[in-house]
PDB file of C-alpha atoms in Angstrom:
ATOM      1  CA  MET P   1      28.916  13.837 -50.946  1.00 61.00           C
ATOM      2  CA  LYS P   2      31.927  15.573 -49.434  1.00 74.00           C
ATOM      3  CA  LYS P   3      35.265  14.094 -50.448  1.00 83.00           C
ATOM      4  CA  ALA P   4      37.235  12.621 -47.552  1.00 88.00           C
ATOM      5  CA  ARG P   5      40.427  14.342 -46.481  1.00 95.00           C
ATOM      6  CA  VAL P   6      43.106  11.650 -46.636  1.00 97.00           C
ATOM      7  CA  ALA P   7      46.649  11.851 -45.249  1.00 98.00           C
ATOM      8  CA  TRP P   8      49.399   9.692 -46.720  1.00 98.00           C
ATOM      9  CA  ILE P   9      52.007   8.485 -44.234  1.00 98.00           C
ATOM     10  CA  THR P  10      55.206   6.514 -44.797  1.00 98.00           C
ATOM     11  CA  ASP P  11      58.786   6.360 -43.535  1.00 98.00           C
ATOM     12  CA  THR P  12      62.197   7.113 -45.017  1.00 97.00           C
ATOM     13  CA  THR P  13      62.660   3.552 -46.292  1.00 96.00           C
ATOM     14  CA  SER P  14      60.311   4.554 -49.139  1.00 96.00           C
ATOM     15  CA  SER P  15      63.119   6.570 -50.814  1.00 94.00           C
ATOM     16  CA  LEU P  16      60.611   9.040 -52.262  1.00 97.00           C
ATOM     17  CA  SER P  17      61.991  12.175 -53.865  1.00 95.00           C
ATOM     18  CA  ARG P  18      61.475  15.494 -52.117  1.00 95.00           C
ATOM     19  CA  GLU P  19      59.608  16.758 -55.179  1.00 97.00           C
ATOM     20  CA  PHE P  20      57.091  13.883 -55.022  1.00 97.00           C
ATOM     21  CA  ILE P  21      56.677  14.216 -51.246  1.00 98.00           C
ATOM     22  CA  ASP P  22      55.923  17.928 -51.543  1.00 97.00           C
ATOM     23  CA  ARG P  23      53.624  17.543 -54.540  1.00 97.00           C
ATOM     24  CA  HIS P  24      51.420  14.979 -52.802  1.00 96.00           C
ATOM     25  CA  ASN P  25      51.812  16.322 -49.262  1.00 95.00           C
ATOM     26  CA  ILE P  26      53.105  13.006 -47.905  1.00 98.00           C
ATOM     27  CA  TYR P  27      54.116  12.739 -44.267  1.00 98.00           C
ATOM     28  CA  VAL P  28      57.429  10.898 -43.944  1.00 98.00           C
ATOM     29  CA  VAL P  29      58.613   9.710 -40.543  1.00 97.00           C
ATOM     30  CA  PRO P  30      62.397   9.205 -40.459  1.00 97.00           C
ATOM     31  CA  LEU P  31      64.110   6.088 -39.206  1.00 97.00           C
ATOM     32  CA  ASN P  32      67.360   6.521 -37.313  1.00 96.00           C
ATOM     33  CA  VAL P  33      70.921   5.467 -38.047  1.00 95.00           C
ATOM     34  CA  LEU P  34      73.481   5.283 -35.269  1.00 95.00           C
ATOM     35  CA  ILE P  35      77.209   5.849 -35.737  1.00 95.00           C
ATOM     36  CA  ASN P  36      79.114   4.857 -32.601  1.00 94.00           C
ATOM     37  CA  GLN P  37      75.934   5.315 -30.540  1.00 93.00           C
ATOM     38  CA  GLU P  38      75.241   8.807 -31.904  1.00 96.00           C
ATOM     39  CA  SER P  39      71.780   8.898 -33.470  1.00 96.00           C
ATOM     40  CA  TYR P  40      70.868  10.668 -36.727  1.00 96.00           C
ATOM     41  CA  LYS P  41      67.452  10.947 -38.339  1.00 96.00           C
ATOM     42  CA  GLU P  42      67.635   9.711 -41.940  1.00 95.00           C
ATOM     43  CA  ARG P  43      67.557  12.492 -44.522  1.00 93.00           C
ATOM     44  CA  ILE P  44      67.212  15.137 -41.806  1.00 95.00           C
ATOM     45  CA  ASP P  45      70.396  14.974 -39.734  1.00 97.00           C
ATOM     46  CA  ILE P  46      72.437  13.086 -42.315  1.00 96.00           C
ATOM     47  CA  THR P  47      72.138  12.477 -46.060  1.00 95.00           C
ATOM     48  CA  ASP P  48      72.405   9.022 -47.612  1.00 96.00           C
ATOM     49  CA  LYS P  49      75.691   9.984 -49.277  1.00 96.00           C
ATOM     50  CA  GLU P  50      77.182  11.360 -46.052  1.00 97.00           C
ATOM     51  CA  PHE P  51      76.270   8.165 -44.222  1.00 96.00           C
ATOM     52  CA  TYR P  52      77.972   5.881 -46.746  1.00 96.00           C
ATOM     53  CA  GLU P  53      81.030   8.123 -46.952  1.00 96.00           C
ATOM     54  CA  ARG P  54      81.426   7.851 -43.191  1.00 96.00           C
ATOM     55  CA  MET P  55      80.856   4.091 -43.278  1.00 93.00           C
ATOM     56  CA  ALA P  56      83.600   3.707 -45.891  1.00 92.00           C
ATOM     57  CA  ALA P  57      86.063   5.991 -44.106  1.00 93.00           C
ATOM     58  CA  GLU P  58      85.489   5.325 -40.407  1.00 91.00           C
ATOM     59  CA  GLU P  59      85.918   2.353 -38.129  1.00 86.00           C
ATOM     60  CA  GLY P  60      83.111   1.906 -35.661  1.00 86.00           C
ATOM     61  CA  VAL P  61      79.641   0.559 -35.055  1.00 89.00           C
ATOM     62  CA  PHE P  62      76.896   1.432 -37.558  1.00 91.00           C
ATOM     63  CA  GLN P  63      73.364   0.538 -36.497  1.00 91.00           C
ATOM     64  CA  SER P  64      69.755   1.497 -37.160  1.00 92.00           C
ATOM     65  CA  SER P  65      66.619   2.012 -35.094  1.00 95.00           C
ATOM     66  CA  GLN P  66      62.947   2.586 -35.799  1.00 95.00           C
ATOM     67  CA  PRO P  67      61.091   5.835 -35.043  1.00 96.00           C
ATOM     68  CA  SER P  68      59.778   6.226 -31.502  1.00 96.00           C
ATOM     69  CA  VAL P  69      56.096   5.858 -30.648  1.00 97.00           C
ATOM     70  CA  GLY P  70      56.212   9.517 -29.636  1.00 97.00           C
ATOM     71  CA  ASP P  71      57.299  10.590 -33.136  1.00 96.00           C
ATOM     72  CA  PHE P  72      54.217   8.935 -34.603  1.00 98.00           C
ATOM     73  CA  VAL P  73      51.833  10.041 -31.838  1.00 98.00           C
ATOM     74  CA  ASP P  74      52.830  13.677 -32.328  1.00 98.00           C
ATOM     75  CA  LEU P  75      52.238  13.365 -36.069  1.00 98.00           C
ATOM     76  CA  TYR P  76      48.882  11.605 -35.727  1.00 98.00           C
ATOM     77  CA  LYS P  77      47.585  14.111 -33.184  1.00 98.00           C
ATOM     78  CA  LYS P  78      48.399  16.846 -35.690  1.00 97.00           C
ATOM     79  CA  LEU P  79      46.793  14.991 -38.598  1.00 98.00           C
ATOM     80  CA  LYS P  80      43.671  14.254 -36.562  1.00 97.00           C
ATOM     81  CA  SER P  81      42.625  17.908 -36.741  1.00 95.00           C
ATOM     82  CA  GLU P  82      43.311  18.197 -40.477  1.00 96.00           C
ATOM     83  CA  TYR P  83      42.241  14.884 -42.028  1.00 97.00           C
ATOM     84  CA  ASP P  84      39.405  12.360 -41.804  1.00 97.00           C
ATOM     85  CA  PHE P  85      41.794   9.407 -41.831  1.00 97.00           C
ATOM     86  CA  GLY P  86      45.220   8.313 -43.035  1.00 98.00           C
ATOM     87  CA  ILE P  87      46.720   5.640 -45.268  1.00 98.00           C
ATOM     88  CA  ALA P  88      50.047   4.470 -43.853  1.00 98.00           C
ATOM     89  CA  ILE P  89      52.442   2.310 -45.880  1.00 98.00           C
ATOM     90  CA  HIS P  90      55.610   1.208 -44.137  1.00 98.00           C
ATOM     91  CA  ALA P  91      58.712  -0.940 -44.564  1.00 97.00           C
ATOM     92  CA  SER P  92      58.486  -4.680 -43.974  1.00 96.00           C
ATOM     93  CA  SER P  93      57.419  -5.526 -40.419  1.00 96.00           C
ATOM     94  CA  LYS P  94      59.892  -8.420 -40.538  1.00 93.00           C
ATOM     95  CA  LEU P  95      62.823  -6.029 -40.970  1.00 92.00           C
ATOM     96  CA  THR P  96      61.782  -3.143 -38.699  1.00 94.00           C
ATOM     97  CA  GLY P  97      59.151  -2.470 -36.051  1.00 96.00           C
ATOM     98  CA  THR P  98      58.076   0.782 -37.736  1.00 97.00           C
ATOM     99  CA  TYR P  99      54.765  -0.654 -39.007  1.00 98.00           C
ATOM    100  CA  GLN P 100      53.739  -1.898 -35.537  1.00 98.00           C
ATOM    101  CA  THR P 101      54.817   1.386 -33.956  1.00 98.00           C
ATOM    102  CA  SER P 102      52.693   3.320 -36.443  1.00 98.00           C
ATOM    103  CA  LEU P 103      49.632   1.199 -35.601  1.00 98.00           C
ATOM    104  CA  LEU P 104      50.122   1.642 -31.863  1.00 98.00           C
ATOM    105  CA  ALA P 105      50.598   5.395 -32.200  1.00 98.00           C
ATOM    106  CA  ALA P 106      47.455   5.787 -34.301  1.00 98.00           C
ATOM    107  CA  GLU P 107      45.501   3.964 -31.601  1.00 98.00           C
ATOM    108  CA  LEU P 108      46.980   6.139 -28.842  1.00 98.00           C
ATOM    109  CA  ALA P 109      46.264   9.310 -30.821  1.00 98.00           C
ATOM    110  CA  GLU P 110      42.797   8.030 -31.770  1.00 98.00           C
ATOM    111  CA  PHE P 111      43.463   8.733 -35.433  1.00 98.00           C
ATOM    112  CA  LYS P 112      41.975   6.301 -37.923  1.00 98.00           C
ATOM    113  CA  ILE P 113      44.452   4.815 -40.382  1.00 98.00           C
ATOM    114  CA  PHE P 114      44.391   2.118 -43.029  1.00 98.00           C
ATOM    115  CA  ALA P 115      47.816   0.541 -42.568  1.00 97.00           C
ATOM    116  CA  ILE P 116      49.722  -1.570 -45.087  1.00 97.00           C
ATOM    117  CA  ASP P 117      52.774  -3.672 -44.323  1.00 98.00           C
ATOM    118  CA  SER P 118      54.663  -3.387 -47.619  1.00 98.00           C
ATOM    119  CA  LEU P 119      56.824  -6.457 -46.867  1.00 97.00           C
ATOM    120  CA  THR P 120      59.619  -4.601 -48.674  1.00 96.00           C
ATOM    121  CA  GLY P 121      61.359  -1.214 -48.850  1.00 96.00           C
ATOM    122  CA  SER P 122      63.181   1.131 -51.227  1.00 96.00           C
ATOM    123  CA  PHE P 123      61.854   1.272 -54.822  1.00 97.00           C
ATOM    124  CA  PRO P 124      59.014  -1.291 -54.379  1.00 97.00           C
ATOM    125  CA  LEU P 125      57.698   0.644 -51.387  1.00 98.00           C
ATOM    126  CA  SER P 126      57.731   3.891 -53.351  1.00 97.00           C
ATOM    127  CA  PHE P 127      55.857   2.092 -56.145  1.00 97.00           C
ATOM    128  CA  LEU P 128      53.112   0.993 -53.740  1.00 98.00           C
ATOM    129  CA  ILE P 129      52.664   4.544 -52.483  1.00 98.00           C
ATOM    130  CA  LYS P 130      52.490   5.975 -55.997  1.00 97.00           C
ATOM    131  CA  LYS P 131      50.049   3.258 -57.081  1.00 97.00           C
ATOM    132  CA  GLY P 132      47.932   3.923 -53.996  1.00 97.00           C
ATOM    133  CA  ILE P 133      47.695   7.643 -54.721  1.00 97.00           C
ATOM    134  CA  GLU P 134      46.762   6.841 -58.317  1.00 96.00           C
ATOM    135  CA  LEU P 135      44.027   4.436 -57.177  1.00 96.00           C
ATOM    136  CA  LEU P 136      42.583   6.884 -54.651  1.00 95.00           C
ATOM    137  CA  GLU P 137      42.478   9.683 -57.218  1.00 94.00           C
ATOM    138  CA  SER P 138      40.640   7.352 -59.612  1.00 95.00           C
ATOM    139  CA  GLY P 139      37.855   6.882 -57.064  1.00 94.00           C
ATOM    140  CA  VAL P 140      38.779   3.511 -55.535  1.00 95.00           C
ATOM    141  CA  ASN P 141      37.628   3.242 -51.906  1.00 94.00           C
ATOM    142  CA  GLU P 142      40.017   2.650 -49.018  1.00 93.00           C
ATOM    143  CA  GLU P 143      39.247  -1.038 -48.490  1.00 95.00           C
ATOM    144  CA  GLU P 144      39.732  -1.908 -52.163  1.00 96.00           C
ATOM    145  CA  LEU P 145      42.888   0.206 -52.281  1.00 96.00           C
ATOM    146  CA  VAL P 146      44.393  -1.754 -49.376  1.00 96.00           C
ATOM    147  CA  ARG P 147      43.477  -5.098 -50.970  1.00 96.00           C
ATOM    148  CA  THR P 148      44.978  -4.069 -54.317  1.00 96.00           C
ATOM    149  CA  LEU P 149      48.251  -2.891 -52.807  1.00 97.00           C
ATOM    150  CA  GLU P 150      48.526  -6.021 -50.678  1.00 96.00           C
ATOM    151  CA  ASP P 151      48.149  -8.073 -53.867  1.00 96.00           C
ATOM    152  CA  TYR P 152      50.912  -6.037 -55.539  1.00 95.00           C
ATOM    153  CA  ARG P 153      53.354  -6.993 -52.772  1.00 95.00           C
ATOM    154  CA  GLU P 154      53.650 -10.450 -54.322  1.00 93.00           C
ATOM    155  CA  TYR P 155      55.046  -8.943 -57.526  1.00 95.00           C
ATOM    156  CA  THR P 156      57.759  -6.747 -56.025  1.00 97.00           C
ATOM    157  CA  THR P 157      61.417  -7.670 -56.494  1.00 98.00           C
ATOM    158  CA  LEU P 158      64.465  -6.324 -54.687  1.00 98.00           C
ATOM    159  CA  TYR P 159      67.948  -7.855 -54.974  1.00 98.00           C
ATOM    160  CA  LEU P 160      71.046  -6.553 -53.187  1.00 96.00           C
ATOM    161  CA  VAL P 161      74.700  -7.501 -53.697  1.00 95.00           C
ATOM    162  CA  PRO P 162      76.900  -6.414 -50.752  1.00 90.00           C
ATOM    163  CA  SER P 163      80.384  -5.324 -51.806  1.00 80.00           C
ATOM    164  CA  ASN P 164      81.750  -7.440 -48.931  1.00 69.00           C
ATOM    165  CA  LEU P 165      80.474  -9.253 -45.853  1.00 65.00           C
ATOM    166  CA  LYS P 166      81.940  -6.870 -43.284  1.00 67.00           C
ATOM    167  CA  GLN P 167      78.651  -5.263 -42.244  1.00 59.00           C
ATOM    168  CA  LEU P 168      76.634  -8.487 -42.525  1.00 56.00           C
ATOM    169  CA  HIS P 169      79.148 -10.053 -40.156  1.00 47.00           C
ATOM    170  CA  LYS P 170      78.996  -7.092 -37.738  1.00 57.00           C
ATOM    171  CA  SER P 171      75.202  -7.201 -37.688  1.00 53.00           C
ATOM    172  CA  GLY P 172      75.217 -10.942 -37.002  1.00 49.00           C
ATOM    173  CA  ARG P 173      73.741 -11.953 -40.359  1.00 47.00           C
ATOM    174  CA  VAL P 174      76.769 -14.106 -41.299  1.00 45.00           C
ATOM    175  CA  SER P 175      79.290 -15.927 -39.116  1.00 40.00           C
ATOM    176  CA  GLY P 176      83.017 -15.237 -38.940  1.00 43.00           C
ATOM    177  CA  THR P 177      83.708 -18.496 -40.770  1.00 39.00           C
ATOM    178  CA  GLN P 178      81.296 -17.600 -43.572  1.00 46.00           C
ATOM    179  CA  LYS P 179      82.925 -14.187 -43.924  1.00 42.00           C
ATOM    180  CA  MET P 180      86.412 -15.696 -43.992  1.00 39.00           C
ATOM    181  CA  LEU P 181      85.477 -18.244 -46.676  1.00 40.00           C
ATOM    182  CA  ALA P 182      83.667 -15.621 -48.756  1.00 45.00           C
ATOM    183  CA  ASP P 183      86.676 -13.305 -48.575  1.00 49.00           C
ATOM    184  CA  LEU P 184      89.042 -16.162 -49.441  1.00 40.00           C
ATOM    185  CA  PHE P 185      87.101 -17.370 -52.478  1.00 39.00           C
ATOM    186  CA  LYS P 186      85.776 -13.928 -53.497  1.00 62.00           C
ATOM    187  CA  ILE P 187      82.190 -15.137 -53.107  1.00 72.00           C
ATOM    188  CA  LYS P 188      79.441 -12.551 -53.388  1.00 84.00           C
ATOM    189  CA  PRO P 189      76.048 -13.430 -51.911  1.00 88.00           C
ATOM    190  CA  ILE P 190      72.979 -12.009 -53.633  1.00 93.00           C
ATOM    191  CA  LEU P 191      70.254 -11.096 -51.165  1.00 93.00           C
ATOM    192  CA  SER P 192      66.566 -11.130 -52.021  1.00 95.00           C
ATOM    193  CA  ILE P 193      63.686  -9.584 -50.096  1.00 94.00           C
ATOM    194  CA  GLU P 194      61.035 -12.325 -50.104  1.00 94.00           C
ATOM    195  CA  ASN P 195      57.830 -12.254 -48.059  1.00 93.00           C
ATOM    196  CA  GLY P 196      59.311  -9.390 -46.086  1.00 94.00           C
ATOM    197  CA  GLU P 197      62.568 -11.107 -45.143  1.00 91.00           C
ATOM    198  CA  ALA P 198      66.130 -10.906 -46.465  1.00 89.00           C
ATOM    199  CA  LYS P 199      67.390 -14.227 -47.802  1.00 90.00           C
ATOM    200  CA  ILE P 200      70.517 -15.330 -49.632  1.00 88.00           C
ATOM    201  CA  LYS P 201      69.204 -16.115 -53.104  1.00 93.00           C
ATOM    202  CA  GLU P 202      72.436 -16.937 -54.942  1.00 92.00           C
ATOM    203  CA  LYS P 203      76.228 -16.898 -54.549  1.00 90.00           C
ATOM    204  CA  VAL P 204      78.569 -15.838 -57.349  1.00 92.00           C
ATOM    205  CA  ARG P 205      82.325 -15.399 -57.653  1.00 85.00           C
ATOM    206  CA  THR P 206      82.705 -11.932 -59.185  1.00 87.00           C
ATOM    207  CA  GLU P 207      80.896  -8.618 -59.378  1.00 88.00           C
ATOM    208  CA  LYS P 208      80.594  -9.050 -63.145  1.00 91.00           C
ATOM    209  CA  ARG P 209      78.728 -12.321 -62.636  1.00 93.00           C
ATOM    210  CA  ALA P 210      76.545 -10.687 -60.025  1.00 94.00           C
ATOM    211  CA  LEU P 211      75.466  -7.975 -62.468  1.00 96.00           C
ATOM    212  CA  SER P 212      74.845 -10.611 -65.136  1.00 96.00           C
ATOM    213  CA  TRP P 213      72.720 -12.644 -62.722  1.00 97.00           C
ATOM    214  CA  LEU P 214      70.622  -9.605 -61.824  1.00 98.00           C
ATOM    215  CA  LEU P 215      70.064  -8.809 -65.495  1.00 98.00           C
ATOM    216  CA  THR P 216      69.003 -12.403 -66.209  1.00 98.00           C
ATOM    217  CA  GLN P 217      66.350 -12.295 -63.465  1.00 98.00           C
ATOM    218  CA  LEU P 218      64.983  -9.053 -64.891  1.00 98.00           C
ATOM    219  CA  GLU P 219      64.898 -10.515 -68.405  1.00 98.00           C
ATOM    220  CA  GLU P 220      63.033 -13.613 -67.219  1.00 97.00           C
ATOM    221  CA  ASP P 221      60.375 -11.569 -65.417  1.00 97.00           C
ATOM    222  CA  LYS P 222      60.082  -9.230 -68.405  1.00 96.00           C
ATOM    223  CA  LYS P 223      59.027 -12.238 -70.541  1.00 95.00           C
ATOM    224  CA  LYS P 224      56.171 -13.058 -68.146  1.00 94.00           C
ATOM    225  CA  PHE P 225      55.004  -9.689 -66.858  1.00 95.00           C
ATOM    226  CA  ILE P 226      54.624  -6.036 -67.738  1.00 96.00           C
ATOM    227  CA  ILE P 227      57.567  -4.141 -66.227  1.00 97.00           C
ATOM    228  CA  ASN P 228      57.631  -0.423 -66.897  1.00 94.00           C
ATOM    229  CA  LYS P 229      60.666   0.573 -64.847  1.00 97.00           C
ATOM    230  CA  ALA P 230      63.654  -0.912 -63.030  1.00 98.00           C
ATOM    231  CA  ALA P 231      65.596   0.855 -60.303  1.00 98.00           C
ATOM    232  CA  ILE P 232      69.319   0.368 -59.835  1.00 98.00           C
ATOM    233  CA  VAL P 233      69.958   0.883 -56.134  1.00 98.00           C
ATOM    234  CA  HIS P 234      73.415   1.504 -54.744  1.00 98.00           C
ATOM    235  CA  ALA P 235      75.177   2.427 -51.511  1.00 97.00           C
ATOM    236  CA  ASN P 236      77.273   5.288 -52.902  1.00 97.00           C
ATOM    237  CA  ASN P 237      78.585   3.073 -55.715  1.00 96.00           C
ATOM    238  CA  GLU P 238      77.546   5.046 -58.772  1.00 96.00           C
ATOM    239  CA  GLU P 239      80.262   3.503 -60.944  1.00 95.00           C
ATOM    240  CA  GLN P 240      78.813  -0.011 -60.679  1.00 95.00           C
ATOM    241  CA  ALA P 241      75.252   1.354 -60.815  1.00 97.00           C
ATOM    242  CA  LEU P 242      75.995   3.015 -64.161  1.00 97.00           C
ATOM    243  CA  LYS P 243      77.529  -0.233 -65.442  1.00 96.00           C
ATOM    244  CA  LEU P 244      74.346  -2.107 -64.601  1.00 97.00           C
ATOM    245  CA  GLN P 245      72.212   0.646 -66.114  1.00 98.00           C
ATOM    246  CA  LYS P 246      74.241   0.388 -69.334  1.00 97.00           C
ATOM    247  CA  LEU P 247      73.794  -3.418 -69.429  1.00 97.00           C
ATOM    248  CA  ILE P 248      70.038  -3.031 -69.071  1.00 98.00           C
ATOM    249  CA  ALA P 249      69.916  -0.342 -71.781  1.00 98.00           C
ATOM    250  CA  GLU P 250      71.795  -2.641 -74.176  1.00 97.00           C
ATOM    251  CA  THR P 251      69.638  -5.692 -73.423  1.00 97.00           C
ATOM    252  CA  LEU P 252      66.238  -4.122 -72.753  1.00 97.00           C
ATOM    253  CA  PRO P 253      66.378  -0.715 -74.470  1.00 97.00           C
ATOM    254  CA  GLU P 254      62.629  -0.190 -74.125  1.00 96.00           C
ATOM    255  CA  LEU P 255      62.781  -0.347 -70.304  1.00 97.00           C
ATOM    256  CA  ASP P 256      62.952   2.853 -68.278  1.00 97.00           C
ATOM    257  CA  THR P 257      65.542   2.862 -65.477  1.00 98.00           C
ATOM    258  CA  GLU P 258      66.517   5.116 -62.601  1.00 97.00           C
ATOM    259  CA  LEU P 259      69.400   5.257 -60.133  1.00 97.00           C
ATOM    260  CA  LEU P 260      68.432   5.269 -56.473  1.00 97.00           C
ATOM    261  CA  MET P 261      70.609   5.510 -53.362  1.00 96.00           C
ATOM    262  CA  LEU P 262      70.064   2.556 -51.032  1.00 96.00           C
ATOM    263  CA  ILE P 263      68.405   3.538 -47.766  1.00 92.00           C
ATOM    264  CA  PRO P 264      71.014   3.726 -44.958  1.00 93.00           C
ATOM    265  CA  VAL P 265      68.987   1.499 -42.600  1.00 91.00           C
ATOM    266  CA  ALA P 266      69.512  -1.269 -45.169  1.00 90.00           C
ATOM    267  CA  GLY P 267      73.103  -0.235 -45.786  1.00 91.00           C
ATOM    268  CA  VAL P 268      73.789  -0.716 -42.078  1.00 90.00           C
ATOM    269  CA  HIS P 269      73.622  -4.456 -42.843  1.00 88.00           C
ATOM    270  CA  THR P 270      74.870  -4.652 -46.442  1.00 90.00           C
ATOM    271  CA  GLY P 271      77.600  -2.004 -46.274  1.00 91.00           C
ATOM    272  CA  ALA P 272      78.910   0.848 -48.411  1.00 93.00           C
ATOM    273  CA  GLY P 273      79.366  -0.115 -52.060  1.00 94.00           C
ATOM    274  CA  THR P 274      76.313  -2.390 -52.207  1.00 95.00           C
ATOM    275  CA  ILE P 275      74.645  -2.618 -55.609  1.00 96.00           C
ATOM    276  CA  GLY P 276      71.147  -3.873 -56.334  1.00 97.00           C
ATOM    277  CA  LEU P 277      68.261  -4.062 -58.756  1.00 98.00           C
ATOM    278  CA  SER P 278      64.528  -3.716 -58.160  1.00 98.00           C
ATOM    279  CA  TRP P 279      61.305  -3.751 -60.147  1.00 98.00           C
ATOM    280  CA  VAL P 280      57.593  -4.398 -59.843  1.00 97.00           C
ATOM    281  CA  SER P 281      55.887  -6.849 -62.193  1.00 96.00           C
ATOM    282  CA  GLU P 282      52.347  -6.229 -63.399  1.00 86.00           C
ATOM    283  CA  LYS P 283      50.172  -9.004 -64.799  1.00 70.00           C
ATOM    284  CA  THR P 284      49.656  -9.174 -68.536  1.00 61.00           C
ATOM    285  CA  ASP P 285      46.184  -9.554 -70.021  1.00 53.00           C
ATOM    286  CA  THR P 286      47.007 -12.969 -71.442  1.00 43.00           C
TER     287      THR P 286
END
């Protein structure tokens, strides 16, 4: 039986490395960031670092937007002549309309896709893609692959600690009064991506306590699940990212870690200097 030709499709919220994208021939559709109404395609027109440097240095309006239907239609028409079907894994549909746009475009282009709403982004999304490729190469069929990855969504963790509430206030996520009180009392909210939505999980008084809280959550999950890697995500704040990496190395020396720049479409809301921690838990045999 002839092996199916399968295309892998995602978007720039997956934070995949260029090396991995090229090695597995993954098609990545960029989201857009807007700086004072001027639009840039993520990782094509502007790098993550450039975006955060501008956010830190410039006054203005920083926004984000999803890819157009046309971007996806053009891609799917091209893939239709080269592949039997596609597997598309996108950022949470509750945070961006990219997933719905991908579905609509596939229908318009008449290209069959198996689509997965990751209900997350950043490191957990990259994990789902890598796990999916691994499953497909092991012989798992498309339907089982989708079911397995949808189950994994429940075990993904992503916490973010904004350096301040400036961008959350600008994007309407917190009120002026909340921002004023947080600034006055040096309160740092810790955001969690849960069931596809961003929620305030905890509030702490200092950055040191925030890092300690993140480490505690990782330790607690490590007692219950198999965790092979944790990703320290940051919005051009390598100094704090390295501090957190050092804390993890001292507490959980057996755990592999990596530093990952936070996707700008998330940084639009959380701001330059954001620090975060992410991992995926796998069930133990016991």
